[in-house]
Every structure is written in structure tokens, then in C-alpha cells.
Coordinates of C-alpha atoms in Angstrom, one line a residue:
Chain F
I206 CA -18.5 186.0 25.1
I207 CA -16.6 188.4 23.0
N208 CA -19.4 188.3 20.4
M209 CA -21.9 189.0 23.2
I210 CA -19.9 192.0 24.3
I211 CA -19.5 193.3 20.8
N212 CA -23.3 193.0 20.2
M213 CA -24.0 194.8 23.4
L214 CA -21.6 197.6 22.5
K215 CA -23.1 197.8 19.0
Q216 CA -26.7 198.1 20.4
W217 CA -25.6 200.7 22.9
Y218 CA -23.9 202.7 20.1
Q219 CA -26.9 202.4 17.7
R220 CA -29.3 203.5 20.4
R221 CA -27.1 206.5 21.2
V222 CA -26.8 207.5 17.5
R223 CA -30.4 206.7 16.4
G224 CA -32.0 208.1 19.5
S225 CA -35.0 206.4 21.1
F226 CA -35.7 202.9 20.0
K227 CA -39.3 203.8 19.6
N228 CA -38.7 205.0 16.1
H229 CA -37.2 202.0 14.5
E230 CA -37.5 199.0 16.7
M231 CA -40.2 197.6 18.8
D232 CA -40.0 197.8 22.6
P233 CA -38.2 194.8 24.0
F234 CA -41.1 194.3 26.4
L235 CA -43.3 193.8 23.4
L236 CA -40.8 191.5 21.6
K237 CA -40.8 189.3 24.7
K238 CA -44.5 188.8 24.6
I239 CA -45.1 188.1 20.9
P240 CA -43.9 185.2 18.9
K241 CA -41.5 185.8 16.0
D242 CA -43.9 185.4 13.0
T243 CA -46.4 187.8 14.5
V244 CA -43.7 190.3 14.9
S245 CA -43.0 190.3 11.2
R246 CA -46.7 190.9 10.5
L247 CA -46.9 193.7 13.0
E248 CA -43.8 195.3 11.4
E249 CA -45.4 195.0 8.0
F250 CA -48.5 196.8 9.1
A251 CA -46.5 199.6 10.6
L252 CA -44.7 199.9 7.3
Y253 CA -48.0 200.0 5.5
L254 CA -49.1 202.9 7.6
R255 CA -45.8 204.7 7.3
E256 CA -45.9 204.5 3.5
N257 CA -48.8 206.8 3.7
K258 CA -50.1 206.6 0.2
K259 CA -52.5 209.5 -0.3
E260 CA -54.9 207.3 -2.2
R261 CA -55.1 204.7 0.5
R262 CA -58.7 203.8 1.3
S263 CA -59.9 204.3 4.8
Y264 CA -62.0 201.2 4.8
V265 CA -59.1 199.0 3.7
S266 CA -56.7 200.3 6.4
V267 CA -59.4 199.9 9.0
V268 CA -60.0 196.3 8.2
K269 CA -56.3 195.6 8.1
T270 CA -56.0 197.2 11.5
V271 CA -58.7 195.0 13.0
N272 CA -57.1 191.9 11.5
V273 CA -53.6 192.8 12.8
F274 CA -54.9 193.5 16.3
R275 CA -56.9 190.3 16.2
D276 CA -53.7 188.5 15.4
L277 CA -51.9 190.2 18.2
I278 CA -54.6 189.3 20.7
C279 CA -54.5 185.6 19.7
T280 CA -50.8 185.1 19.7
A281 CA -49.4 187.4 22.4
D282 CA -48.6 186.2 25.9
W283 CA -51.1 187.7 28.4
V284 CA -53.3 186.5 31.2
T285 CA -55.3 189.5 32.3
A286 CA -57.0 192.2 30.3
R287 CA -54.7 194.7 31.9
E288 CA -51.6 193.0 30.4
L289 CA -53.3 192.8 27.0
I290 CA -54.1 196.5 27.0
K291 CA -50.5 197.2 28.0
I292 CA -49.2 195.2 25.1
I293 CA -51.6 196.9 22.7
K294 CA -50.6 200.4 23.9
C295 CA -47.0 199.4 23.6
Y296 CA -47.6 198.4 20.0
C297 CA -49.5 201.6 19.3
K298 CA -46.4 203.6 20.4
Y299 CA -44.5 201.9 17.6
L300 CA -47.1 202.7 15.0
P301 CA -47.1 206.2 13.3
L302 CA -50.4 207.0 14.9
S303 CA -49.5 210.5 15.9
Q304 CA -49.8 211.6 12.3
S305 CA -52.9 213.6 11.9
N306 CA -54.3 211.7 9.1
E307 CA -54.3 208.3 10.9
T308 CA -57.6 209.0 12.7
D309 CA -59.4 206.1 11.1
V310 CA -56.8 203.6 12.5
S311 CA -56.8 205.3 15.9
N312 CA -60.6 205.2 16.1
V313 CA -60.6 201.5 15.4
V314 CA -57.9 200.8 18.0
R315 CA -60.0 202.7 20.5
R316 CA -63.0 200.5 19.6
I317 CA -60.9 197.4 20.2
L318 CA -59.7 198.6 23.6
K319 CA -63.3 199.3 24.5
I320 CA -64.3 195.8 23.5
I321 CA -61.5 194.4 25.7
R322 CA -62.6 196.5 28.7
E323 CA -66.3 195.6 28.2
E324 CA -65.6 191.9 28.0
N325 CA -63.4 192.1 31.0
A326 CA -66.0 193.8 33.1
G327 CA -68.3 190.9 32.2
P328 CA -72.1 190.8 32.6
E329 CA -72.1 193.6 35.2
A330 CA -70.5 195.9 32.7
T331 CA -70.0 199.4 33.9
N332 CA -72.4 201.8 32.3
L333 CA -71.4 205.3 31.7
A334 CA -73.6 206.6 34.5
D335 CA -70.9 205.6 36.8
G336 CA -68.6 207.9 35.1
I337 CA -66.1 207.4 32.3
S338 CA -63.2 207.0 34.6
A339 CA -64.8 204.0 36.3
F340 CA -65.1 202.5 32.8
F341 CA -61.4 203.0 32.1
K342 CA -60.4 201.6 35.5
S343 CA -62.5 198.5 34.9
D344 CA -59.5 196.7 33.4
M345 CA -57.7 196.9 36.7
K346 CA -60.2 194.4 38.3
P347 CA -59.2 190.9 37.6
S348 CA -62.2 189.2 36.0
N349 CA -63.3 185.7 36.8
L350 CA -62.8 184.6 33.2
G351 CA -59.6 182.9 32.3
R352 CA -57.6 183.8 29.3
S353 CA -59.2 181.5 26.8
D354 CA -62.7 182.5 27.7
L355 CA -61.9 186.2 27.7
Q356 CA -60.1 185.7 24.4
D357 CA -63.1 184.0 22.9
N358 CA -65.4 186.8 24.0
I359 CA -63.1 189.4 22.7
L360 CA -62.7 187.7 19.3
N361 CA -66.5 187.3 19.0
S362 CA -66.9 191.0 19.6
I363 CA -64.2 191.7 17.0
V364 CA -66.0 189.6 14.5
E365 CA -69.1 191.7 15.2
L366 CA -67.0 194.8 14.7
L367 CA -65.8 193.5 11.3
V368 CA -69.4 192.8 10.3
E369 CA -70.4 196.3 11.3
L370 CA -67.5 197.8 9.2
D371 CA -68.5 195.6 6.3
T372 CA -72.1 196.7 6.3
S373 CA -71.5 200.3 7.2
K374 CA -71.3 201.4 3.6
S375 CA -74.3 199.5 2.4
N376 CA -76.3 201.0 5.3
I377 CA -75.4 204.4 4.1
I378 CA -76.2 203.6 0.5
N379 CA -79.6 202.3 1.3
M380 CA -80.6 205.7 2.5
A381 CA -79.9 207.2 -0.9
L382 CA -83.5 207.3 -2.0
E383 CA -84.5 209.3 1.0
H384 CA -82.2 212.1 0.1
I385 CA -82.2 212.2 -3.7
H386 CA -85.3 213.3 -5.5
S387 CA -86.2 213.3 -9.1
N388 CA -84.7 216.0 -11.4
E389 CA -82.5 217.3 -8.7
R390 CA -79.1 218.8 -9.3
I391 CA -76.5 217.5 -6.8
L392 CA -73.1 219.0 -6.3
T393 CA -70.2 216.8 -5.1
Y394 CA -66.5 217.3 -4.6
G395 CA -63.6 215.2 -5.8
H396 CA -63.7 211.4 -5.4
S397 CA -65.3 209.3 -2.7
N398 CA -66.2 205.6 -3.0
T399 CA -69.1 206.0 -0.5
I400 CA -70.7 208.9 -2.4
R401 CA -70.2 207.3 -5.8
D402 CA -72.1 204.2 -4.6
F403 CA -74.6 206.3 -2.9
L404 CA -75.4 208.2 -6.1
L405 CA -75.4 205.1 -8.2
H406 CA -77.8 203.4 -5.9
G407 CA -80.1 206.5 -6.2
R408 CA -79.9 206.3 -10.0
R409 CA -81.7 203.0 -9.9
A410 CA -84.9 204.6 -9.0
R411 CA -84.5 208.3 -9.7
D412 CA -83.3 210.5 -12.5
F413 CA -81.0 213.3 -11.5
E414 CA -77.9 215.3 -12.5
V415 CA -74.6 215.5 -10.7
I416 CA -72.1 218.3 -10.9
V417 CA -68.6 217.3 -9.8
C418 CA -65.9 219.7 -8.8
E419 CA -62.7 218.5 -10.3
S420 CA -60.6 219.0 -7.1
G421 CA -57.3 220.1 -8.5
P422 CA -54.5 219.5 -8.6
S423 CA -55.0 215.7 -8.1
L424 CA -58.1 215.9 -10.3
Q425 CA -59.9 213.2 -8.4
G426 CA -63.2 214.7 -9.6
H427 CA -62.4 213.5 -13.1
R428 CA -62.3 209.9 -11.9
M429 CA -65.5 210.3 -10.0
A430 CA -67.2 211.8 -13.1
A431 CA -66.0 208.9 -15.3
E432 CA -67.4 206.4 -12.8
L433 CA -70.7 208.2 -12.4
S434 CA -71.4 208.6 -16.1
A435 CA -70.4 204.9 -16.7
G436 CA -73.2 204.2 -14.2
G437 CA -75.7 206.2 -16.2
I438 CA -75.8 209.5 -14.3
K439 CA -75.6 212.7 -16.3
T440 CA -72.5 214.3 -14.9
T441 CA -71.0 217.7 -15.5
V442 CA -67.4 218.5 -14.5
I443 CA -66.6 222.0 -13.4
A444 CA -63.4 223.7 -12.0
D445 CA -63.3 224.3 -8.2
S446 CA -63.3 228.0 -8.8
A447 CA -66.7 227.8 -10.5
A448 CA -68.3 226.3 -7.4
F449 CA -69.6 229.7 -6.2
A450 CA -70.9 230.6 -9.6
I451 CA -72.9 227.4 -9.9
I452 CA -74.0 226.6 -6.4
H453 CA -77.2 228.7 -6.3
A454 CA -78.5 226.6 -9.1
V455 CA -77.9 223.3 -7.2
N456 CA -80.4 221.6 -4.9
K457 CA -78.0 220.0 -2.5
V458 CA -74.3 219.3 -1.9
I459 CA -73.4 215.7 -1.0
I460 CA -69.8 215.1 0.1
G461 CA -67.6 212.4 1.7
T462 CA -65.1 213.2 4.3
H463 CA -61.9 211.8 5.8
T464 CA -62.8 212.4 9.5
I465 CA -65.6 213.9 11.5
M466 CA -64.1 215.7 14.6
A467 CA -65.6 215.8 18.0
D468 CA -67.3 219.2 17.6
G469 CA -68.9 218.2 14.3
A470 CA -66.2 219.7 12.1
L471 CA -64.9 217.8 9.1
R472 CA -61.4 217.0 8.0
A473 CA -62.0 216.6 4.4
A474 CA -60.3 217.1 1.0
N475 CA -58.7 220.5 0.4
G476 CA -61.4 222.5 -1.3
V477 CA -64.4 221.3 0.7
H478 CA -64.2 224.2 3.2
Q479 CA -64.8 226.8 0.5
L480 CA -67.5 224.7 -1.0
A481 CA -69.3 224.6 2.3
M482 CA -68.9 228.4 2.7
A483 CA -70.5 228.9 -0.7
A484 CA -73.3 226.5 0.2
K485 CA -73.9 228.4 3.4
Y486 CA -74.1 231.7 1.6
F487 CA -76.8 230.5 -0.7
S488 CA -78.4 228.3 1.9
V489 CA -77.9 225.1 0.0
P490 CA -78.0 222.0 2.3
V491 CA -74.8 220.1 2.7
I492 CA -75.0 216.3 3.3
V493 CA -72.0 214.4 4.5
C494 CA -71.9 210.6 4.2
A495 CA -69.4 208.8 6.4
A496 CA -69.1 205.5 8.2
L497 CA -69.0 205.4 12.0
Y498 CA -65.3 204.6 12.2
K499 CA -64.6 208.1 10.8
L500 CA -66.0 209.8 13.9
S501 CA -63.1 210.8 15.9
P502 CA -63.1 212.1 19.5
T503 CA -60.3 214.6 18.7
H504 CA -60.8 218.3 18.4
L505 CA -59.1 220.7 15.9
C506 CA -56.1 222.1 17.7
S507 CA -54.4 224.1 15.0
Y508 CA -54.3 224.6 11.3
D509 CA -50.6 224.0 11.0
P510 CA -49.5 221.3 8.6
D511 CA -47.7 219.5 11.4
A512 CA -50.7 219.1 13.6
F513 CA -53.6 219.0 11.2
N514 CA -52.7 218.9 7.6
K515 CA -50.5 217.1 5.2
V516 CA -48.4 218.9 2.7
I517 CA -47.4 217.0 -0.3
G518 CA -44.8 217.9 -2.9
P519 CA -45.6 220.8 -5.2
E520 CA -44.8 219.0 -8.5
N521 CA -48.5 218.7 -9.3
M522 CA -48.9 222.5 -9.1
L523 CA -45.8 223.9 -10.5
N524 CA -43.8 221.8 -12.8
F525 CA -40.2 221.2 -11.8
S526 CA -39.2 222.0 -15.3
N527 CA -40.1 225.6 -14.4
A528 CA -37.1 225.5 -12.1
K529 CA -36.3 229.2 -12.3
L530 CA -39.6 230.0 -10.8
H531 CA -39.6 227.1 -8.5
S532 CA -36.5 228.3 -6.6
K533 CA -38.0 231.7 -6.0
V534 CA -41.5 230.9 -5.0
L535 CA -42.6 229.7 -1.6
Chain R
K143 CA -57.8 275.2 -39.0
Q144 CA -58.4 271.7 -37.6
W145 CA -56.7 270.1 -40.5
Y146 CA -53.7 272.4 -40.1
Q147 CA -53.5 271.8 -36.4
R148 CA -53.6 268.1 -36.9
R149 CA -50.8 268.3 -39.4
V150 CA -48.6 270.4 -37.2
R151 CA -49.2 268.7 -33.9
G152 CA -49.4 265.2 -35.2
H153 CA -52.3 263.0 -34.1
S154 CA -51.6 264.0 -30.6
Q155 CA -52.1 261.0 -28.4
T156 CA -52.4 262.8 -25.1
H157 CA -55.6 264.5 -26.0
S158 CA -57.4 261.5 -27.2
S159 CA -60.2 260.3 -24.9
C160 CA -59.2 256.8 -25.5
F161 CA -55.9 257.5 -24.0
Q162 CA -57.4 259.2 -21.1
N163 CA -60.0 256.6 -20.3
I164 CA -57.8 253.6 -20.6
Y165 CA -54.2 254.4 -20.0
L166 CA -54.4 257.4 -17.6
A167 CA -57.2 255.7 -15.7
G168 CA -54.8 252.8 -15.0
K169 CA -52.2 255.2 -13.7
S170 CA -54.7 257.0 -11.5
I171 CA -55.9 253.8 -10.0
T172 CA -52.4 252.7 -9.4
E173 CA -51.6 255.8 -7.4
K174 CA -54.7 255.4 -5.3
A175 CA -54.1 251.7 -4.7
V176 CA -50.5 252.0 -3.9
N177 CA -51.4 254.4 -1.1
R178 CA -53.4 251.5 0.5
I179 CA -50.4 249.2 0.5
V180 CA -48.4 249.5 3.7
N181 CA -45.2 247.9 4.9
G182 CA -45.6 244.4 6.2
D183 CA -48.7 243.6 4.2
T184 CA -49.4 240.3 2.7
I185 CA -51.6 240.8 -0.3
L186 CA -53.6 238.1 -2.0
I187 CA -54.2 238.4 -5.7
F188 CA -56.1 236.1 -8.0
K189 CA -54.6 234.9 -11.2
K190 CA -53.2 237.4 -13.6
S191 CA -54.3 240.9 -14.1
Q192 CA -52.4 243.7 -15.8
L193 CA -53.7 246.3 -13.5
I194 CA -53.0 244.5 -10.2
L195 CA -49.5 243.6 -11.3
H196 CA -48.9 247.2 -12.3
I197 CA -50.0 248.3 -8.8
L198 CA -47.8 245.8 -7.0
L199 CA -44.8 246.6 -9.2
E200 CA -45.3 250.3 -8.6
A201 CA -45.5 249.7 -4.8
K202 CA -42.3 247.8 -5.0
A203 CA -40.7 250.6 -6.9
Q204 CA -41.7 252.9 -4.1
N205 CA -39.7 250.6 -1.8
K206 CA -42.6 249.2 0.2
E207 CA -42.0 245.9 2.0
F208 CA -44.8 243.4 1.3
K209 CA -45.4 239.8 0.4
V210 CA -47.8 238.5 -2.2
V211 CA -49.9 235.3 -2.3
V212 CA -50.9 234.4 -5.8
V213 CA -54.0 232.2 -5.9
D214 CA -54.4 230.3 -9.1
S215 CA -57.0 228.0 -10.5
R216 CA -57.4 225.5 -13.3
P217 CA -57.6 225.2 -16.2
D218 CA -55.8 228.3 -17.4
L219 CA -53.3 228.6 -14.5
S220 CA -52.4 232.2 -15.4
G221 CA -51.2 232.8 -11.9
V222 CA -47.9 231.2 -12.9
S223 CA -47.0 234.1 -15.1
S224 CA -48.1 236.5 -12.3
C225 CA -45.6 234.8 -10.1
E226 CA -42.9 235.1 -12.7
R227 CA -43.4 238.8 -13.0
L228 CA -43.5 239.4 -9.3
T229 CA -40.5 237.3 -8.4
A230 CA -38.5 239.0 -11.3
A231 CA -39.2 242.3 -9.5
G232 CA -38.0 240.8 -6.2
I233 CA -41.4 240.6 -4.4
P234 CA -41.6 237.6 -2.2
C235 CA -44.3 235.4 -3.6
S236 CA -46.3 232.4 -2.5
Y237 CA -48.3 230.3 -4.9
V238 CA -51.4 228.3 -4.0
Y239 CA -54.3 226.7 -5.7
I240 CA -57.8 228.0 -5.0
N241 CA -58.6 225.0 -2.8
S242 CA -56.0 226.1 -0.3
S243 CA -57.3 229.6 -0.1
T244 CA -59.2 229.1 3.2
Y245 CA -56.0 227.8 4.7
I246 CA -53.9 230.8 3.5
M247 CA -56.5 233.5 4.1
K248 CA -55.6 233.7 7.8
K249 CA -52.1 235.0 7.0
V250 CA -53.2 237.5 4.4
T251 CA -53.9 241.2 5.3
K252 CA -55.6 242.4 2.1
V253 CA -57.2 240.9 -1.0
M254 CA -56.9 242.8 -4.3
L255 CA -59.1 241.7 -7.1
A256 CA -59.5 242.8 -10.7
A257 CA -62.8 243.2 -12.4
D258 CA -63.8 242.6 -15.9
A259 CA -67.0 244.6 -15.4
L260 CA -69.0 246.3 -12.7
L261 CA -72.7 245.9 -13.2
A262 CA -75.3 248.4 -12.5
N263 CA -76.6 246.6 -9.4
G264 CA -73.1 246.6 -7.9
Y265 CA -72.2 243.0 -8.8
V266 CA -68.6 242.6 -9.9
L267 CA -68.0 240.5 -12.9
G268 CA -64.6 238.9 -12.8
P269 CA -62.7 235.8 -13.9
V270 CA -64.3 232.6 -12.4
G271 CA -63.2 232.2 -8.8
T272 CA -63.2 235.9 -7.9
A273 CA -66.5 235.4 -6.1
M274 CA -65.0 232.6 -4.1
M275 CA -62.1 234.8 -3.1
G276 CA -64.4 237.5 -2.0
L277 CA -66.5 235.1 0.1
I278 CA -63.5 233.6 1.9
A279 CA -62.0 237.0 2.5
N280 CA -65.2 238.2 4.0
T281 CA -65.5 235.2 6.2
Y282 CA -62.0 235.9 7.6
N283 CA -62.7 239.6 7.7
K284 CA -60.1 240.7 5.3
P285 CA -60.7 243.8 3.2
V286 CA -61.4 243.1 -0.5
I287 CA -60.2 245.8 -2.8
V288 CA -61.5 245.7 -6.4
C289 CA -59.7 247.8 -9.0
C290 CA -61.8 248.8 -12.0
E291 CA -61.6 251.6 -14.6
T292 CA -64.8 253.4 -15.3
Y293 CA -65.0 252.2 -18.9
K294 CA -65.7 248.8 -17.4
F295 CA -68.9 250.0 -15.7
C296 CA -71.9 248.4 -17.4
E297 CA -75.6 249.1 -17.6
R298 CA -76.5 245.4 -17.4
V299 CA -78.0 244.0 -14.3
Q300 CA -77.3 240.4 -13.3
T301 CA -77.9 238.7 -10.0
D302 CA -76.1 235.4 -10.7
S303 CA -73.2 234.1 -12.7
I304 CA -75.2 231.8 -15.0
L305 CA -77.6 234.4 -16.6
Y306 CA -74.8 235.6 -18.7
N307 CA -71.5 233.8 -19.0
E308 CA -69.1 232.5 -21.5
L309 CA -67.8 229.0 -22.0
A310 CA -64.1 228.5 -22.8
D311 CA -62.6 225.4 -24.4
P312 CA -63.7 222.4 -22.4
D313 CA -60.8 220.3 -23.5
S314 CA -58.4 222.6 -21.6
M315 CA -59.8 221.1 -18.4
L316 CA -58.3 217.8 -19.4
K317 CA -54.7 219.1 -19.2
T318 CA -52.8 217.7 -16.3
L319 CA -49.3 218.8 -15.3
N320 CA -47.8 215.3 -15.0
A321 CA -49.0 214.4 -18.5
E322 CA -51.3 211.5 -17.4
E323 CA -54.5 211.1 -19.2
S324 CA -57.6 212.3 -17.4
P325 CA -60.3 209.6 -16.8
V326 CA -62.8 211.7 -18.7
A327 CA -60.6 212.2 -21.7
G328 CA -63.2 210.4 -23.8
W329 CA -66.0 212.7 -22.7
R330 CA -67.3 213.5 -26.1
E331 CA -68.1 209.9 -26.8
S332 CA -69.9 209.4 -23.5
P333 CA -73.5 210.7 -23.6
N334 CA -73.6 211.3 -19.9
T335 CA -70.5 213.4 -19.4
R336 CA -70.1 217.2 -20.0
L337 CA -67.2 219.5 -19.2
V338 CA -68.1 223.1 -18.4
N339 CA -65.4 225.7 -18.4
L340 CA -67.0 228.9 -17.2
V341 CA -65.1 232.1 -17.8
Y342 CA -66.8 234.7 -15.6
D343 CA -68.5 234.9 -12.3
T344 CA -70.3 237.6 -10.4
T345 CA -69.4 238.7 -6.9
P346 CA -72.2 240.2 -4.8
P347 CA -71.6 243.7 -3.6
A348 CA -71.8 242.7 0.1
L349 CA -68.5 240.8 -0.3
V350 CA -66.5 243.8 -1.6
S351 CA -65.1 246.4 0.7
I352 CA -64.1 249.1 -1.8
V353 CA -63.9 249.7 -5.6
I354 CA -61.0 251.9 -6.7
T355 CA -61.7 253.7 -9.9
E356 CA -59.9 256.6 -11.4
I357 CA -62.5 259.2 -10.4
A358 CA -62.9 258.1 -6.8
E359 CA -62.8 255.2 -4.4
L360 CA -66.3 254.0 -4.2
P361 CA -68.4 251.3 -2.6
C362 CA -69.9 248.9 -5.1
S363 CA -73.4 250.4 -4.8
S364 CA -72.2 253.6 -6.4
A365 CA -72.0 252.0 -9.8
P366 CA -75.3 253.4 -11.1
V367 CA -74.2 256.9 -9.9
V368 CA -71.1 256.7 -12.0
L369 CA -73.1 255.5 -15.0
R370 CA -75.6 258.3 -14.6
R371 CA -72.9 260.9 -14.5
G372 CA -71.9 259.7 -18.0
A373 CA -68.2 259.3 -17.0
V374 CA -68.3 256.3 -19.2
K375 CA -68.9 258.1 -22.5
M376 CA -65.7 257.8 -24.6

């Protein structure tokens, strides 16, 4: 009993000191519904997102997300779709999804929630003509399916989702020949796996040149150029500042992006905006290749780093060894 | 008589046309440009230019309160030494790469650029990246001030940056700050890879608001007028 009292006091104290449990521990409601080994996998995934490596591939995190949620659906304790959605939303509060660059993960979670609602609505699935609110309320109706049937349907749809994600890149790549013509000069920016494979696929049938902007300070463009020239494409590397100088001599600009916002705007690597401006000035077409999971229903609310951008340490720009300057410059 | 005068007076510097055209021109431009800097300005400059730095230091000496954003680009990164000079004089300074210029342009009030030449059709020849600055400033409706002495006015006509340009050392593009090797370090062996390090680029006159020269403050299209007047003759 004394131990119990001490534990309770400890928890109360920690909660007071650390603030809301949302930041560090899972909601006790959630912990009740999920078996222990799943909890450790869920925590691992949250840690993976929190680590936030800047070179993390969208596709890898999206597939990981689907697998984690599939795990959650199978092992959690739920009977109706409504309970399941509540569990998922509770878990999402624990994930660092409010960070602006987690749009790929958020989009996939939205897809999964949509799958659950659709399966729950059953054969007379609400179409959007009834209104979006009717669709979102559809999980309130208890469906005739029991948990195991509903779960089977949901898991089947999730497998279809995984297949769609798997083939999304190859579907884009297969369109390469429609957009690349012989003896063209194509400008691209930095590094993108989709664009690299797009161009390499085009190389199989056409002969063209690629100009890559090196995208300082990370110099991802150098990596792209090395991969493209290894694949047999004549590549030229230029500095980002030379983009305006060279763009009038280019036939088209093909870029990848991180997210496509609801109004058609792009959240892409840092210098892409100025590249697009230069292309517009000279009326050079800009083609963006991105998979469906990058389409996000969010709008741009502000340019501040907190809401929209990510600011990383300046050691790539100004060496810390130049400390005298470092301390004075913003 | 001339020989005698030259012996007595020394080879007087102040009467030499070289002195007038180069040194005094710089001073005159500085005076005009400093008048355009007001308290509370945030001025964007691109890389390093003696003339622009001189203008900013002079404005600071006249106790004007302003901030500077230094936009720098690879591979030569000369903006670092600009920053050093400005912070040594006590001017608050920000340092960004050219990629972030669209982000920072909203907070800037004026853009001051230096030119290497002003062509007869009004195009401004400057270090590569100047045109990009002009374009972005124009999109965000910021005034672009180009400072250029009249000896830089040129009779050549050029509509794009590639017609005439220079290539600097391509290996300097491989330099990275954290001393990792670039993936294209072996570019000379690979038949498919080329590194192109352009030195200049041309800014169309539509993107420039005003050109400050020592004879007057002109629009870009007045370049042929200045050339015709023969003000360039040394």
C-alpha cells in the first residue's frame, strides 16, 4: 500500500512538473486498449517521426505509417468503428503530427480513417452528394458487421492502399516518354528519387540533357547529378544563382516536391520558388511529379518557420570556426 | 612650361581623369545613394561589392539606423566578408543563401545591387545571381537600386546571359563547408558530367527601378544616352 501511495504521488508530481502527459506518455485510455507489445511498436514509430531526419524519404515513412496503423487496428480492443476511430485519433495526438513537414504521414492517416468509415457504412456507402458531414457522421451508425468482418474489410482495403503506394512511383515513371522529347534540355532542382527514376526511364528511349541546380547548402544536386550521369544522361551541374541565367535556354523544368497544398501550391525544397519565378518570367513549363499521398488538404497559413517551414542549424552555411562572425550575425 | 609645371606641382593626382572617373565617381554615387537610405530600412545586398559596402558604411557613419540582409551564393561565398565588414562597423546583419531569398524578401525594404557593366540596351551585367535578386524583388514589389559608375557603361548589346559570359574554376563548386566529398568529385573521369561555374548574368531593365551613376540617377534605358554624351571617355 505504501508503494502504491508513493507511486501515485510520484505520478502526480511528474505530471505537474512535466505538464500534460500528451508530450511524453500515451493517454491512459489508449494504454488500456492496446496490448503491451503493440505499445512498444507505437512508441518506436513516434520516436522515428520525432527524430525528423531531413533526408528521410516520404515513401518510407508513409509505408511505415500504414504498417503501424494496421498493427494498431488488428491488436487494439474495439467493437465498433467509432471506438476504433477514437483510438486512432488518440494515438495521433501522441504523434508529432502538428509539425508542418509531417504532411505525408497525416495524409495517409486521413486515408486510413476514410477506409474505416467507408467499410463501416457498408454497401450503401454515403456518396459525397449527401454532403461531407454526412460522410463523417457515418461512423456513428453501428453497422451490421461484427468486429472480425469489419476488420477483414478494413485490412483488405489497407492492403489495396499499400499496393497503390507501391505502384505510385512506377505509374509516374511510365509517363516519362510523354513528357521528354529528343534533344531536349531539362532543368531540375536538387535531389528527388521520383525525378531521378523518371529521367532514367526516359533515357531508355530518348537522348536528352539535364541541368541540375546544386541546391546549396546541402548540395543534394550533386548527388542527383552523380546518379543521373551514372545512368547515362549528360548532366550539367550549375549553382542555384545561375538558374535565371540559364533558364531561357532550357525546354522545361521538372521538379519533385514534398507536399502539394490544397490550392495547388507546393511545399518543396528551399530554392524551388525562385526557380519557378524564373521559369514563369521566361514562360518555361514547370512539371511537378509527385505521388498521390503528397496531396494535402491543408492551405498555406503563414510563412513563419513555426507554422510552415523548418529551420536547421546554420553550420552548413557559416562554419562554426568563424565564431567571431557567428556571434554577431543573425 | 608643362614640364616645369609637372616638376613643381608633382604629378597631381586630383587632376587626372582616371582619378575623377573612378574614385570621385564612387564618392558621388555614395552621396546620392546614402540619401536614399532612411531610418528603419532593411537593405538587401548581394555578395560583396566595394561600392555598396562603402555606401552602407557611409550611411552608418551618418548615424542612420538600418539593417542589412546579405544574400550569398556558392561557390565563392564572398558574402561572408561583406558580413564581416558590416558587423565590424556595428550594422545589424543577417546572412542567407540565395535559396532563401524569396522567404526573406518580404521583410526587406530595398534591394541594392552592384553592376559590373551596363549594356547599351539597358541590361545590367552583374555577378551571377543578380538577375535572380532583381526578379524576386520585383515580384515582391521592392525597389531595386543599381549603383554603377559611368566607366562601366558598355556599347555591347546582349539580351541573355549566355551570349557572353565567363567560366570560373569548376572545381570550386565541389567545395563543401563540412569537408565531405561531393558525389561528383570525380566529374572529370565521367564522360556525362560537367560542372559549369558561370561568373556573370544579365538583368533585364524591367526589373531595375533606378541606376545611380555619378552624373545622375537614371533609369536603365538611359544607358545609350550616357554613352552618346561621351561621358565615358577617359
